[in-house]
CSV table of C-alpha atoms and ligand atoms in Angstrom, one decimal:
chain,number,residue,atom,x,y,z
A,1,MET,CA,-22.9,52.9,-36.1
A,2,PRO,CA,-23.1,49.4,-34.6
A,3,THR,CA,-25.7,47.2,-35.4
A,4,ILE,CA,-28.0,45.6,-32.4
A,5,ILE,CA,-30.2,42.6,-32.5
A,6,THR,CA,-32.2,42.2,-29.9
A,7,ASN,CA,-33.7,38.9,-28.8
A,8,SER,CA,-36.9,38.4,-27.2
A,9,SER,CA,-36.8,39.6,-23.7
A,10,ASN,CA,-39.8,40.6,-22.0
A,11,GLY,CA,-39.1,40.8,-18.2
A,12,ALA,CA,-37.1,42.4,-16.2
A,13,HIS,CA,-33.5,40.8,-15.3
A,14,PRO,CA,-31.7,40.8,-11.8
A,15,HIS,CA,-28.4,40.8,-13.7
A,16,GLU,CA,-26.8,42.0,-17.0
A,17,LEU,CA,-24.0,39.8,-18.4
A,18,ILE,CA,-21.9,41.2,-20.9
A,19,LEU,CA,-19.6,39.0,-23.2
A,20,ILE,CA,-16.6,41.2,-24.8
A,21,GLY,CA,-15.1,39.8,-27.9
A,22,GLY,CA,-16.1,36.4,-29.9
A,23,GLY,CA,-12.9,34.5,-29.1
A,24,HIS,CA,-12.0,30.5,-28.9
A,25,THR,CA,-12.9,30.6,-25.1
A,26,HIS,CA,-16.7,32.8,-25.7
A,27,VAL,CA,-17.7,30.8,-28.8
A,28,LEU,CA,-17.5,27.3,-26.6
A,29,LEU,CA,-19.0,29.1,-23.9
A,30,LEU,CA,-21.9,30.5,-26.1
A,31,ARG,CA,-22.0,26.6,-27.3
A,32,LYS,CA,-22.5,25.1,-23.5
A,33,LEU,CA,-24.9,28.4,-22.9
A,34,SER,CA,-27.3,27.2,-25.7
A,35,LYS,CA,-27.6,23.4,-24.5
A,36,ASN,CA,-27.6,24.5,-20.5
A,37,PRO,CA,-29.0,28.0,-20.3
A,38,LEU,CA,-27.8,30.5,-17.6
A,39,ARG,CA,-31.3,31.5,-16.5
A,40,GLY,CA,-32.6,35.0,-14.4
A,41,VAL,CA,-29.8,37.0,-16.7
A,42,ARG,CA,-29.8,38.8,-19.9
A,43,MET,CA,-26.5,38.2,-22.0
A,44,THR,CA,-25.3,40.1,-24.4
A,45,MET,CA,-22.1,39.8,-26.7
A,46,VAL,CA,-20.2,42.7,-27.8
A,47,SER,CA,-18.2,41.6,-30.9
A,48,ASP,CA,-16.4,43.8,-33.7
A,49,PHE,CA,-16.6,40.9,-36.2
A,50,GLU,CA,-19.9,38.8,-37.2
A,51,CYS,CA,-17.9,35.9,-37.6
A,52,ALA,CA,-15.2,34.2,-35.2
A,53,ALA,CA,-11.8,32.7,-37.2
A,54,TYR,CA,-10.9,29.5,-35.7
A,55,SER,CA,-6.8,30.1,-36.4
A,56,GLY,CA,-6.0,26.4,-36.3
A,57,MET,CA,-7.3,26.1,-39.6
A,58,LEU,CA,-6.3,29.6,-40.8
A,59,PRO,CA,-2.8,28.2,-42.3
A,60,GLY,CA,-4.7,25.2,-43.8
A,61,HIS,CA,-6.9,27.6,-45.8
A,62,ILE,CA,-3.6,30.1,-47.1
A,63,SER,CA,-2.4,26.4,-48.5
A,64,GLY,CA,-5.6,25.4,-50.0
A,65,PHE,CA,-6.7,22.7,-48.0
A,66,TYR,CA,-9.8,24.7,-46.2
A,67,GLN,CA,-12.4,27.0,-48.1
A,68,GLN,CA,-12.4,30.2,-46.4
A,69,ALA,CA,-16.3,29.6,-44.7
A,70,GLU,CA,-14.6,26.4,-43.1
A,71,LEU,CA,-12.4,28.3,-40.4
A,72,LEU,CA,-15.6,30.9,-39.5
A,73,ILE,CA,-17.9,30.3,-36.6
A,74,ASP,CA,-21.3,32.8,-37.2
A,75,LEU,CA,-21.6,34.4,-34.0
A,76,ARG,CA,-25.1,35.9,-34.8
A,77,HIS,CA,-26.5,32.6,-35.1
A,78,LEU,CA,-24.4,31.1,-32.3
A,79,CYS,CA,-26.2,33.9,-30.0
A,80,ARG,CA,-29.4,33.4,-31.0
A,81,LEU,CA,-28.9,29.7,-30.1
A,82,ALA,CA,-27.8,30.5,-26.7
A,83,ASN,CA,-30.2,33.4,-26.4
A,84,VAL,CA,-27.7,36.0,-25.9
A,85,GLN,CA,-28.2,39.3,-27.1
A,86,PHE,CA,-26.0,40.0,-30.2
A,87,ILE,CA,-24.4,43.6,-30.5
A,88,HIS,CA,-22.4,44.0,-34.0
A,89,ALA,CA,-19.8,46.7,-32.2
A,90,LYS,CA,-16.5,47.4,-31.1
A,91,ALA,CA,-16.1,47.8,-27.4
A,92,CYS,CA,-13.6,50.8,-26.6
A,93,GLY,CA,-13.2,51.0,-22.5
A,94,MET,CA,-15.2,50.3,-19.5
A,95,ASN,CA,-16.5,52.7,-16.5
A,96,LEU,CA,-15.9,50.5,-13.8
A,97,LYS,CA,-17.5,52.5,-10.9
A,98,GLN,CA,-20.4,52.8,-12.7
A,99,LYS,CA,-20.2,49.3,-14.1
A,100,GLN,CA,-20.6,50.0,-18.0
A,101,VAL,CA,-19.3,48.8,-20.9
A,102,LEU,CA,-18.3,51.6,-23.4
A,103,LEU,CA,-19.0,51.0,-27.3
A,104,ASP,CA,-17.3,52.5,-30.0
A,105,GLY,CA,-19.2,55.2,-32.0
A,106,SER,CA,-22.5,57.0,-30.6
A,107,ALA,CA,-24.2,53.6,-29.3
A,108,GLU,CA,-25.5,54.3,-25.3
A,109,PRO,CA,-22.9,52.3,-22.7
A,110,LEU,CA,-24.1,49.0,-21.6
A,111,ALA,CA,-24.8,48.4,-17.8
A,112,ALA,CA,-23.3,45.4,-16.2
A,113,ASP,CA,-23.5,43.6,-13.4
A,114,LEU,CA,-21.2,40.8,-14.7
A,115,VAL,CA,-18.6,40.7,-17.5
A,116,SER,CA,-16.5,38.5,-19.5
A,117,ILE,CA,-13.4,39.4,-21.5
A,118,ASN,CA,-12.1,37.3,-24.6
A,119,VAL,CA,-10.9,39.9,-26.6
A,120,GLY,CA,-7.4,38.1,-27.8
A,121,GLY,CA,-4.9,40.2,-28.6
A,122,ILE,CA,-3.7,42.5,-32.0
A,123,SER,CA,-0.5,42.2,-34.1
A,124,CYS,CA,1.5,44.8,-32.5
A,125,THR,CA,3.5,47.5,-34.8
A,126,GLU,CA,3.6,50.1,-32.2
A,127,GLY,CA,6.8,52.2,-32.6
A,128,VAL,CA,7.5,50.8,-36.0
A,129,GLU,CA,7.4,53.3,-38.7
A,130,GLY,CA,5.1,52.8,-41.6
A,131,ALA,CA,4.1,49.6,-40.2
A,132,LYS,CA,0.6,50.5,-39.6
A,133,SER,CA,0.1,51.6,-43.2
A,134,TRP,CA,2.1,49.2,-45.1
A,135,ALA,CA,1.8,46.1,-43.2
A,136,ILE,CA,-0.5,43.3,-43.1
A,137,PRO,CA,-1.4,42.3,-39.5
A,138,ALA,CA,-1.9,38.6,-38.5
A,139,LYS,CA,-4.7,39.5,-35.8
A,140,PRO,CA,-7.4,40.6,-36.4
A,141,VAL,CA,-7.8,37.3,-39.3
A,142,PRO,CA,-10.2,39.2,-41.5
A,143,CYS,CA,-7.1,41.8,-42.0
A,144,LEU,CA,-4.9,38.8,-42.8
A,145,LEU,CA,-7.5,36.9,-44.9
A,146,LYS,CA,-7.7,40.5,-46.7
A,147,GLY,CA,-3.8,41.0,-47.0
A,148,TRP,CA,-3.9,37.2,-48.3
A,149,ALA,CA,-6.1,37.8,-51.4
A,150,SER,CA,-4.2,41.0,-52.0
A,151,THR,CA,-0.8,39.2,-52.1
A,152,MET,CA,-2.2,36.5,-54.6
A,153,ALA,CA,-4.0,38.7,-57.0
A,154,ALA,CA,-0.8,40.7,-57.2
A,155,ALA,CA,1.0,37.4,-57.9
A,156,ARG,CA,-1.8,36.5,-60.7
A,157,ASN,CA,-0.8,40.4,-62.3
A,158,SER,CA,3.0,39.7,-61.5
A,159,THR,CA,5.6,39.2,-64.3
A,160,GLY,CA,8.5,39.0,-61.6
A,161,ARG,CA,9.2,37.6,-58.4
A,162,LEU,CA,7.1,39.0,-55.6
A,163,GLN,CA,9.2,39.6,-52.5
A,164,ILE,CA,7.3,38.6,-48.9
A,165,ILE,CA,8.3,39.3,-45.6
A,166,LEU,CA,6.9,37.6,-42.7
A,167,VAL,CA,8.2,39.6,-39.4
A,168,GLY,CA,7.7,37.1,-36.2
A,169,GLY,CA,9.6,33.6,-36.6
A,170,GLY,CA,7.0,31.7,-33.6
A,171,ALA,CA,4.8,28.7,-34.8
A,172,GLY,CA,2.3,30.9,-36.4
A,173,GLY,CA,4.8,32.9,-38.5
A,174,VAL,CA,6.2,29.8,-39.8
A,175,GLU,CA,3.4,28.0,-40.3
A,176,LEU,CA,2.0,30.8,-42.6
A,177,ALA,CA,5.5,31.2,-44.3
A,178,LEU,CA,5.2,27.2,-45.4
A,179,ALA,CA,1.7,27.7,-46.2
A,180,MET,CA,2.4,30.8,-48.5
A,181,ARG,CA,5.4,29.0,-49.9
A,182,SER,CA,2.8,26.2,-50.8
A,183,ARG,CA,0.7,28.5,-53.3
A,184,LEU,CA,3.4,31.2,-54.6
A,185,ALA,CA,6.2,28.6,-55.8
A,186,HIS,CA,7.7,31.9,-57.7
A,187,ALA,CA,7.9,34.5,-54.5
A,188,GLU,CA,11.2,34.9,-52.4
A,189,PHE,CA,9.9,34.4,-48.8
A,190,THR,CA,12.3,35.8,-46.0
A,191,ILE,CA,11.2,35.4,-41.7
A,192,ILE,CA,12.6,38.1,-39.8
A,193,HIS,CA,13.0,37.1,-36.0
A,194,SER,CA,14.2,38.9,-33.3
A,195,GLU,CA,15.3,36.0,-31.2
A,196,PRO,CA,18.4,34.0,-32.0
A,197,CYS,CA,16.0,30.9,-32.9
A,198,LEU,CA,12.5,30.4,-34.7
A,199,LEU,CA,10.0,28.7,-32.7
A,200,PRO,CA,10.7,30.0,-29.3
A,201,GLY,CA,9.1,28.0,-26.6
A,202,HIS,CA,9.6,24.7,-28.6
A,203,ASN,CA,12.2,22.2,-28.5
A,204,SER,CA,15.5,22.0,-30.0
A,205,ARG,CA,14.1,19.0,-32.4
A,206,ALA,CA,11.3,20.7,-33.5
A,207,ARG,CA,13.5,24.2,-34.2
A,208,HIS,CA,15.6,21.5,-36.0
A,209,ILE,CA,13.1,20.3,-37.9
A,210,VAL,CA,11.5,23.2,-38.9
A,211,HIS,CA,15.0,24.8,-39.8
A,212,ASN,CA,15.7,21.9,-42.1
A,213,LEU,CA,12.4,22.5,-44.0
A,214,LEU,CA,12.9,26.0,-44.5
A,215,LEU,CA,16.0,25.5,-46.3
A,216,GLU,CA,14.0,22.7,-48.3
A,217,ARG,CA,11.7,25.0,-49.2
A,218,ASN,CA,13.6,28.2,-50.2
A,219,VAL,CA,12.4,30.5,-47.7
A,220,ALA,CA,14.8,32.3,-45.8
A,221,ALA,CA,15.3,32.9,-42.4
A,222,ILE,CA,17.0,36.2,-40.8
A,223,THR,CA,17.2,36.2,-36.9
A,224,GLU,CA,18.2,38.6,-34.0
A,225,ALA,CA,16.8,41.1,-36.4
A,226,LYS,CA,14.1,43.8,-35.8
A,227,VAL,CA,12.1,45.5,-38.6
A,228,VAL,CA,12.2,49.3,-37.8
A,229,GLU,CA,10.5,50.8,-40.8
A,230,VAL,CA,8.2,49.6,-43.0
A,231,MET,CA,7.9,51.3,-46.7
A,232,PRO,CA,5.7,51.1,-49.6
A,233,ASP,CA,8.3,48.6,-51.2
A,234,SER,CA,10.7,47.4,-48.7
A,235,VAL,CA,11.5,47.1,-44.6
A,236,ARG,CA,14.3,48.5,-42.6
A,237,LEU,CA,16.2,46.3,-40.2
A,238,ASP,CA,17.5,47.9,-36.6
A,239,ASP,CA,21.2,47.3,-38.7
A,240,GLY,CA,20.3,49.8,-41.6
A,241,GLN,CA,19.8,46.5,-43.9
A,242,LEU,CA,17.4,47.6,-46.5
A,243,LEU,CA,15.3,44.4,-48.2
A,244,ALA,CA,12.5,44.9,-51.2
A,245,ALA,CA,9.4,43.9,-50.0
A,246,ASP,CA,6.2,44.0,-52.0
A,247,PHE,CA,4.1,42.3,-49.0
A,248,VAL,CA,4.7,42.7,-45.1
A,249,PHE,CA,3.0,40.2,-43.0
A,250,TRP,CA,2.7,41.0,-39.1
A,251,VAL,CA,2.8,37.9,-37.1
A,252,THR,CA,4.6,39.1,-33.8
A,253,GLN,CA,3.1,38.3,-30.4
A,254,ALA,CA,-0.5,39.6,-30.5
A,255,VAL,CA,-1.3,42.2,-27.7
A,256,PRO,CA,-4.4,43.0,-26.1
A,257,PRO,CA,-6.2,46.0,-26.7
A,258,ALA,CA,-5.0,49.3,-25.2
A,259,TRP,CA,-8.6,50.1,-23.7
A,260,LEU,CA,-8.2,47.4,-21.1
A,261,GLY,CA,-5.2,49.2,-19.4
A,262,GLU,CA,-7.0,52.8,-19.9
A,263,SER,CA,-10.2,51.5,-18.3
A,264,GLY,CA,-8.2,50.9,-15.2
A,265,LEU,CA,-7.9,47.2,-15.2
A,266,ASP,CA,-5.0,45.9,-13.7
A,267,ILE,CA,-2.5,44.9,-16.1
A,268,THR,CA,0.6,43.6,-16.7
A,269,ARG,CA,3.5,45.5,-18.9
A,270,GLU,CA,2.5,44.0,-21.8
A,271,GLY,CA,-0.9,45.0,-20.9
A,272,PHE,CA,-2.5,41.6,-20.6
A,273,ILE,CA,-5.1,41.7,-17.9
A,274,ARG,CA,-4.2,40.1,-14.8
A,275,VAL,CA,-6.4,37.7,-13.6
A,276,LYS,CA,-6.8,34.7,-10.5
A,277,PRO,CA,-6.8,31.9,-11.0
A,278,THR,CA,-10.8,31.6,-10.9
A,279,LEU,CA,-10.4,34.1,-14.3
A,280,GLN,CA,-11.7,37.0,-11.9
A,281,ALA,CA,-9.7,40.2,-12.5
A,282,ILE,CA,-7.7,41.3,-10.0
A,283,ASN,CA,-9.2,44.0,-7.9
A,284,HIS,CA,-12.8,43.7,-9.9
A,285,PRO,CA,-14.4,40.3,-9.3
A,286,TRP,CA,-17.2,40.7,-11.5
A,287,ILE,CA,-15.1,40.8,-14.3
A,288,PHE,CA,-13.8,37.6,-15.8
A,289,ALA,CA,-11.4,37.8,-18.7
A,290,ALA,CA,-9.9,34.6,-20.8
A,291,GLY,CA,-7.8,33.6,-23.9
A,292,ASP,CA,-5.1,35.5,-24.9
A,293,ALA,CA,-6.1,38.5,-23.1
A,294,ALA,CA,-5.6,37.0,-19.6
A,295,SER,CA,-2.7,36.4,-17.7
A,296,ILE,CA,-3.0,34.2,-14.6
A,297,GLU,CA,-1.5,35.3,-11.7
A,298,ASN,CA,2.1,33.3,-10.9
A,299,ARG,CA,1.5,31.3,-14.2
A,300,LYS,CA,3.1,31.5,-17.5
A,301,LEU,CA,1.1,30.3,-20.0
A,302,PRO,CA,1.9,29.9,-24.0
A,303,ARG,CA,-0.6,32.3,-25.7
A,304,SER,CA,-2.8,29.9,-28.0
A,305,GLY,CA,-5.8,28.7,-29.1
A,306,VAL,CA,-5.6,25.5,-27.2
A,307,PHE,CA,-5.9,27.1,-23.9
A,308,ALA,CA,-8.2,29.9,-24.7
A,309,VAL,CA,-10.3,26.5,-25.4
A,310,ARG,CA,-9.8,24.7,-22.5
A,311,MET,CA,-10.5,28.1,-20.2
A,312,ALA,CA,-14.4,27.8,-21.4
A,313,LYS,CA,-15.4,24.8,-19.2
A,314,PRO,CA,-14.2,26.9,-15.9
A,315,LEU,CA,-15.5,29.9,-17.1
A,316,GLU,CA,-19.1,28.3,-17.7
A,317,HIS,CA,-18.7,27.2,-13.9
A,318,ASN,CA,-17.5,30.4,-12.4
A,319,LEU,CA,-20.0,32.4,-14.2
A,320,ARG,CA,-22.9,30.4,-13.2
A,321,ALA,CA,-21.2,30.0,-9.5
A,322,TYR,CA,-20.7,34.0,-9.3
A,323,LEU,CA,-24.2,34.6,-10.3
A,324,ALA,CA,-25.6,31.5,-7.6
A,325,GLY,CA,-23.3,32.7,-5.1
A,326,ARG,CA,-21.3,29.7,-4.7
A,327,LEU,CA,-17.5,28.8,-4.6
A,328,LEU,CA,-15.5,29.5,-7.4
A,329,LYS,CA,-13.1,27.0,-8.7
A,330,ASP,CA,-9.2,27.4,-10.1
A,331,TYR,CA,-8.3,27.1,-13.6
A,332,LYS,CA,-6.0,24.5,-13.9
A,333,PRO,CA,-3.9,24.3,-17.0
A,334,GLN,CA,-2.1,21.2,-18.1
A,335,ARG,CA,1.6,21.6,-17.8
A,336,HIS,CA,2.5,20.4,-21.4
A,337,SER,CA,0.3,20.6,-24.3
A,338,LEU,CA,0.6,19.4,-27.6
A,339,SER,CA,1.4,21.4,-30.9
A,340,LEU,CA,0.8,20.6,-34.2
A,341,ILE,CA,2.5,22.8,-36.8
A,342,GLY,CA,1.1,22.1,-40.4
A,343,THR,CA,3.9,22.0,-42.9
A,344,ALA,CA,1.3,22.4,-45.9
A,345,ASP,CA,2.4,19.2,-47.6
A,346,GLY,CA,-0.6,16.7,-45.7
A,347,ARG,CA,2.2,16.7,-43.0
A,348,ALA,CA,2.7,18.4,-39.7
A,349,ILE,CA,4.9,18.6,-36.8
A,350,ALA,CA,4.1,17.4,-33.5
A,351,SER,CA,5.9,19.2,-30.5
A,352,TYR,CA,5.4,17.9,-27.2
A,353,SER,CA,7.7,19.0,-24.2
A,354,ASP,CA,11.1,17.6,-25.3
A,355,LEU,CA,9.8,15.7,-28.8
A,356,ALA,CA,9.0,16.2,-31.9
A,357,ALA,CA,8.7,14.7,-35.0
A,358,ARG,CA,6.6,15.3,-38.4
A,359,SER,CA,4.4,13.0,-40.3
A,360,ALA,CA,1.2,12.7,-42.4
A,361,PHE,CA,-0.1,11.0,-39.1
A,362,PHE,CA,0.2,14.4,-37.4
A,363,TRP,CA,-1.4,16.4,-40.2
A,364,TRP,CA,-4.3,13.6,-40.1
A,365,LEU,CA,-4.6,14.3,-36.2
A,366,LYS,CA,-4.6,18.2,-36.6
A,367,ASN,CA,-7.4,18.2,-39.5
A,368,TRP,CA,-9.4,15.9,-37.1
A,369,ILE,CA,-9.0,17.9,-34.0
A,370,ASP,CA,-9.5,21.1,-36.0
A,371,GLN,CA,-12.6,19.7,-37.7
A,372,ARG,CA,-14.2,18.0,-34.4
A,373,PHE,CA,-14.0,21.6,-32.9
A,374,MET,CA,-16.0,23.4,-36.0
A,375,ARG,CA,-18.2,20.6,-36.7
A,376,GLN,CA,-19.5,21.6,-32.7
A,377,PHE,CA,-20.7,25.1,-34.4
A,378,GLN,CA,-22.4,23.8,-38.0
B,401,LIG,C1,-1.5,32.2,-38.2
B,401,LIG,C2,-1.7,31.7,-36.9
B,401,LIG,C3,-1.9,30.4,-36.5
B,401,LIG,C4,-2.1,30.2,-35.3
B,401,LIG,N1,-2.5,28.6,-35.1
B,401,LIG,C5,-2.7,28.5,-34.0
B,401,LIG,C6,-2.8,27.2,-33.7
B,401,LIG,O1,-2.9,26.3,-34.6
B,401,LIG,N2,-3.2,26.4,-32.7
B,401,LIG,C7,-3.5,27.2,-31.5
B,401,LIG,O2,-3.5,27.0,-30.2
B,401,LIG,N3,-3.0,28.7,-31.6
B,401,LIG,C8,-2.8,29.5,-33.0
B,401,LIG,N4,-2.6,30.6,-33.1
B,401,LIG,C9,-3.1,31.4,-31.6
B,401,LIG,C10,-4.6,31.7,-31.5
B,401,LIG,O3,-4.6,32.5,-32.8
B,401,LIG,C11,-4.6,32.5,-30.4
B,401,LIG,O4,-4.0,32.0,-29.5
B,401,LIG,C12,-6.1,32.8,-30.0
B,401,LIG,O5,-7.2,32.9,-31.0
B,401,LIG,C13,-6.2,33.5,-28.8
B,401,LIG,O6,-7.7,33.0,-28.7
B,401,LIG,P1,-8.5,34.0,-28.2
B,401,LIG,O7,-10.1,33.8,-27.1
B,401,LIG,O8,-7.9,34.7,-26.6
B,401,LIG,O9,-9.1,35.3,-28.9
B,401,LIG,P2,-9.4,35.4,-30.8
B,401,LIG,O10,-9.7,34.2,-31.2
B,401,LIG,O11,-8.3,36.4,-30.7
B,401,LIG,O12,-10.8,36.3,-30.4
B,401,LIG,C14,-11.0,37.7,-29.6
B,401,LIG,C15,-12.3,38.1,-31.0
B,401,LIG,O13,-12.2,39.3,-30.1
B,401,LIG,C16,-12.8,40.6,-31.1
B,401,LIG,N5,-12.4,41.7,-30.3
B,401,LIG,C17,-11.4,42.1,-30.0
B,401,LIG,N6,-11.6,43.5,-29.7
B,401,LIG,C18,-12.5,43.5,-29.8
B,401,LIG,C19,-13.4,44.9,-28.9
B,401,LIG,N7,-12.9,45.9,-29.0
B,401,LIG,N8,-14.9,44.3,-29.1
B,401,LIG,C20,-15.5,43.4,-29.6
B,401,LIG,N9,-14.9,42.7,-30.4
B,401,LIG,C21,-13.5,42.6,-30.2
B,401,LIG,C22,-11.3,40.1,-32.0
B,401,LIG,O14,-12.1,40.4,-33.5
B,401,LIG,C23,-11.9,38.6,-32.0
B,401,LIG,O15,-13.3,37.9,-33.1
B,401,LIG,C24,-2.5,31.3,-34.4
B,401,LIG,C25,-2.1,32.0,-34.4
B,401,LIG,C26,-2.2,32.7,-35.6
B,401,LIG,C27,-1.6,34.5,-36.3
């Protein structure tokens, strides 16, 4: 049964704004609203978790640099500051005709004049036998934290070498593997990746650095292979090979929840909400979407926290403009963005366009950027 905390709202409000999901874009939006309130609107946030997890510091937490509390943002508190009602519940659909947001359980649907969706994605295990039961998804983050706690407990109680498999060799998978390795010196780590090279979307120099680091840290990588079945103690690859596995972490590209498409929103083949550059859903100008769940027409953006964060400013502007009947602005993403990948040794790889390097300075920079981001919510 969802918990509903209502902030003081005594008069009739002309508009109901519902924020679905406490992702990177919405936490920054709340922060902006707490400083510059949106008047004449009753705002509600629906979130399935009471805290939002800042993924940039997640591998740093795994490797022991940060306490868990350092990467969590208290959504209830943030909502209170922004005078937004907080509903601890999972949205499970939308009635587009009646303009309603549907919630899991027996809660009443929420009437909405305006909706903003920032639900990120969940690790996709669709079609992989046993994965839902035995693999630990990287998203939602609380599942990963729980899975990591179990892995650490098993390592403490085990006399043998744990076999740990990470499925997905993108930046997240590689960073997690290095972080886990730094804590479990006696475990065997293997990354399984479906493409020919790890770190897709990064330049060859960054890939080269990662390749050497994984060799040095004794983390195996199997490329051009797919896990087709997960069992309690092993995984099966698409070529029939069976690999022993005590823990399987699923770090593949996250996909948005299925209810978005099932509600009748226009979605891409992979399930992302198709939006205009104003972040408005195609055919539904009263619905906005941002972060990983959104796919902007004719633009291919990396799905990363960096872009989700950058969307907060145009989203705020356009929500205000929509309510005031003013012209909306297009979100103009930058062509290249700097990726900083921690290597769990006080250093990080910086990857930008065709350039990449690894140094202690880049870890200092990453830590500075991440801490500065989180300080806004303390
Ligand atoms: C291990 C790892 C490391 C990463 N490191 C980085 C990094 O260093 N830099 C970077 O830029 N990116 C990084 N990423 C990618 C980054 O996590 C995502 O791109 C980013 O979180 C997307 O942000 P978002 O705002 O779209 O949504 P999210 O941050 O995913 O948040 C969505 C929120 O919505 C909630 N929600 C979902 N469904 C519902 C529902 N039905 N009802 C209510 N609430 C719901 C979720 O619980 C969640 O709190 C990393 C990812 C992983 C897995």
